[in-house]
Amino acid sequence: MNDNFTDEEKKGFYKAIYSRRDVRSHFTSEPISDNTLTKILHAAHHAPSVGFSQPWNFVLIKDNNTKKIIKESFQIEHRHASELVDEKRKSDYLSFKLEGIMESPINICVTYDPTKFGPFVIGRTSIPEAGMYSVCCAIQNLWLAARTEGIGLGWVSILSNDVLKRQLGLPEHVIPVAYLCLGHVSNFETKPDLERAGWLPRLELKDVVYYEKWEQKEDSNWKKIEQLIKTNLDTLK
Ligand SMILES: Cc1cc2nc3c(=O)[nH]c(=O)nc-3n(C[C@H](O)[C@H](O)[C@H](O)COP(=O)(O)O)c2cc1C
């Protein structure tokens, strides 16, 4: 059986990747159906994980009291962060909307449990962080599945993990990795908010690829890809 992707399927896959956005505004009042949320969580749960340890849990939150407490933590951490921004950029920084905790109908805390199937996990012996990386793979699946279902998602990391742990009753050994805000949105921007605001540009692919060694920008064995990487993506078939 040929289970390769058809051209249409490939298009859909890349569409999810390129049109995914971090969303903090534009949430509408339309609720996320339980079917859709379940599909999104299934997709997250099918991420790769070191030694198949599946070290994630998803704490689903819609309780307004919890959201309020998390929002307060955001406000405190946001204030601290603003003190670190240099004066010239401070007003820009303060103008950004960096969370949608209350406006989004569903919040999800994705956690890392290093004890699941442990202590011996295949592949985690030399690089313990591989467990955390696995959780990030699940988050990316969740994010892309949400986009595919027309659901906006914003990741809020301007938070105190201590507050999160206390409020959600996480055991000491469980680490919150991501606090995500999900909801239907009126639109998805075509570019990241921080790019549109001129805060940072998207780097060019050619500036992030090295050949064989760190910072080596050319190599005779990589000539063709060196050129392709500089061309417009649309010219690639
Ligand atoms: C680990 C992580 C933490 C993030 N934390 C925040 C956050 O606290 N607030 C926020 O507004 N965006 C946050 N973002 C979203 C990034 O700002 C966003 O991904 C980036 O600007 C690129 O935009 P895009 O996701 O729309 O492509 C976070 C993203 C990641 C991957």
Tab-separated table of N, CA and C in Angstrom, residues 64-84 93-94 96-103 156-161 163-164 179:
chain	number	residue	atom	x	y	z
A	64	ASN	N	-13.057	30.114	35.809
A	64	ASN	CA	-12.669	31.531	35.738
A	64	ASN	C	-11.794	31.964	36.899
A	65	ASN	N	-12.016	31.329	38.057
A	65	ASN	CA	-11.209	31.682	39.225
A	65	ASN	C	-9.739	31.300	38.995
A	66	THR	N	-9.517	30.109	38.458
A	66	THR	CA	-8.141	29.690	38.137
A	66	THR	C	-7.540	30.657	37.123
A	67	LYS	N	-8.318	30.954	36.090
A	67	LYS	CA	-7.800	31.857	35.048
A	67	LYS	C	-7.393	33.201	35.644
A	68	LYS	N	-8.231	33.703	36.561
A	68	LYS	CA	-7.945	35.010	37.176
A	68	LYS	C	-6.621	34.969	37.933
A	69	ILE	N	-6.409	33.875	38.657
A	69	ILE	CA	-5.164	33.750	39.442
A	69	ILE	C	-3.952	33.677	38.508
A	70	ILE	N	-4.106	32.975	37.407
A	70	ILE	CA	-2.995	32.872	36.436
A	70	ILE	C	-2.764	34.233	35.778
A	71	LYS	N	-3.857	34.918	35.493
A	71	LYS	CA	-3.732	36.251	34.874
A	71	LYS	C	-2.987	37.204	35.823
A	72	GLU	N	-3.311	37.118	37.111
A	72	GLU	CA	-2.607	37.973	38.089
A	72	GLU	C	-1.115	37.654	38.099
A	73	SER	N	-0.794	36.379	37.993
A	73	SER	CA	0.622	35.989	37.952
A	73	SER	C	1.270	36.591	36.699
A	74	PHE	N	0.552	36.531	35.584
A	74	PHE	CA	1.074	37.158	34.356
A	74	PHE	C	1.366	38.637	34.595
A	75	GLN	N	0.414	39.311	35.233
A	75	GLN	CA	0.583	40.771	35.416
A	75	GLN	C	1.826	41.087	36.251
A	76	ILE	N	2.043	40.287	37.282
A	76	ILE	CA	3.227	40.505	38.137
A	76	ILE	C	4.509	40.243	37.334
A	77	GLU	N	4.539	39.121	36.618
A	77	GLU	CA	5.758	38.753	35.869
A	77	GLU	C	5.993	39.711	34.706
A	78	HIS	N	4.916	40.180	34.123
A	78	HIS	CA	5.013	41.122	33.004
A	78	HIS	C	5.649	42.430	33.485
A	79	ARG	N	5.232	42.857	34.676
A	79	ARG	CA	5.796	44.084	35.258
A	79	ARG	C	7.304	43.899	35.488
A	80	HIS	N	7.672	42.757	36.051
A	80	HIS	CA	9.105	42.474	36.267
A	80	HIS	C	9.853	42.509	34.935
A	81	ALA	N	9.265	41.864	33.934
A	81	ALA	CA	9.934	41.786	32.619
A	81	ALA	C	10.127	43.177	32.035
A	82	SER	N	9.135	44.037	32.215
A	82	SER	CA	9.216	45.370	31.585
A	82	SER	C	10.390	46.170	32.159
A	83	GLU	N	10.787	45.840	33.399
A	83	GLU	CA	11.939	46.547	33.990
A	83	GLU	C	13.250	46.149	33.309
A	84	LEU	N	13.220	45.047	32.580
A	84	LEU	CA	14.448	44.573	31.923
A	84	LEU	C	14.596	45.091	30.491
A	93	TYR	N	7.272	47.543	23.994
A	93	TYR	CA	7.055	46.293	24.731
A	93	TYR	C	5.717	46.334	25.470
A	94	LEU	N	5.482	47.470	26.129
A	94	LEU	CA	4.258	47.561	26.931
A	94	LEU	C	2.998	47.604	26.067
A	96	PHE	N	2.447	45.632	23.557
A	96	PHE	CA	2.117	44.304	23.021
A	96	PHE	C	1.133	43.569	23.911
A	97	LYS	N	0.198	42.876	23.245
A	97	LYS	CA	-0.703	41.997	24.002
A	97	LYS	C	-0.016	40.634	24.055
A	98	LEU	N	0.302	40.174	25.248
A	98	LEU	CA	1.141	38.973	25.367
A	98	LEU	C	0.439	37.792	26.013
A	99	GLU	N	-0.861	37.886	26.158
A	99	GLU	CA	-1.638	36.753	26.683
A	99	GLU	C	-3.107	36.936	26.355
A	100	GLY	N	-3.827	35.813	26.352
A	100	GLY	CA	-5.278	35.894	26.136
A	100	GLY	C	-5.984	34.974	27.121
A	101	ILE	N	-5.525	35.035	28.364
A	101	ILE	CA	-5.977	34.059	29.376
A	101	ILE	C	-7.491	34.124	29.609
A	102	MET	N	-8.014	35.332	29.831
A	102	MET	CA	-9.433	35.454	30.159
A	102	MET	C	-10.318	35.367	28.906
A	103	GLU	N	-9.820	35.884	27.789
A	103	GLU	CA	-10.645	35.956	26.575
A	103	GLU	C	-10.816	34.607	25.891
A	156	VAL	N	1.618	31.241	26.829
A	156	VAL	CA	1.985	32.273	27.798
A	156	VAL	C	3.095	31.730	28.695
A	157	SER	N	4.266	32.350	28.584
A	157	SER	CA	5.382	31.908	29.443
A	157	SER	C	5.790	33.000	30.438
A	158	ILE	N	5.018	34.081	30.429
A	158	ILE	CA	5.303	35.158	31.389
A	158	ILE	C	4.432	34.874	32.616
A	159	LEU	N	4.868	33.905	33.363
A	159	LEU	CA	4.071	33.360	34.478
A	159	LEU	C	5.000	32.801	35.527
A	160	SER	N	4.505	32.679	36.743
A	160	SER	CA	5.286	31.990	37.770
A	160	SER	C	4.882	30.515	37.790
A	161	ASN	N	5.858	29.647	37.586
A	161	ASN	CA	5.574	28.210	37.664
A	161	ASN	C	5.121	27.805	39.061
A	163	VAL	N	3.216	29.579	41.055
A	163	VAL	CA	1.774	29.876	41.127
A	163	VAL	C	0.995	28.793	40.386
A	164	LEU	N	1.486	28.455	39.185
A	164	LEU	CA	0.805	27.420	38.393
A	164	LEU	C	0.725	26.105	39.166
A	179	TYR	N	1.720	27.025	29.216
A	179	TYR	CA	0.360	27.447	29.542
A	179	TYR	C	-0.238	27.994	28.250
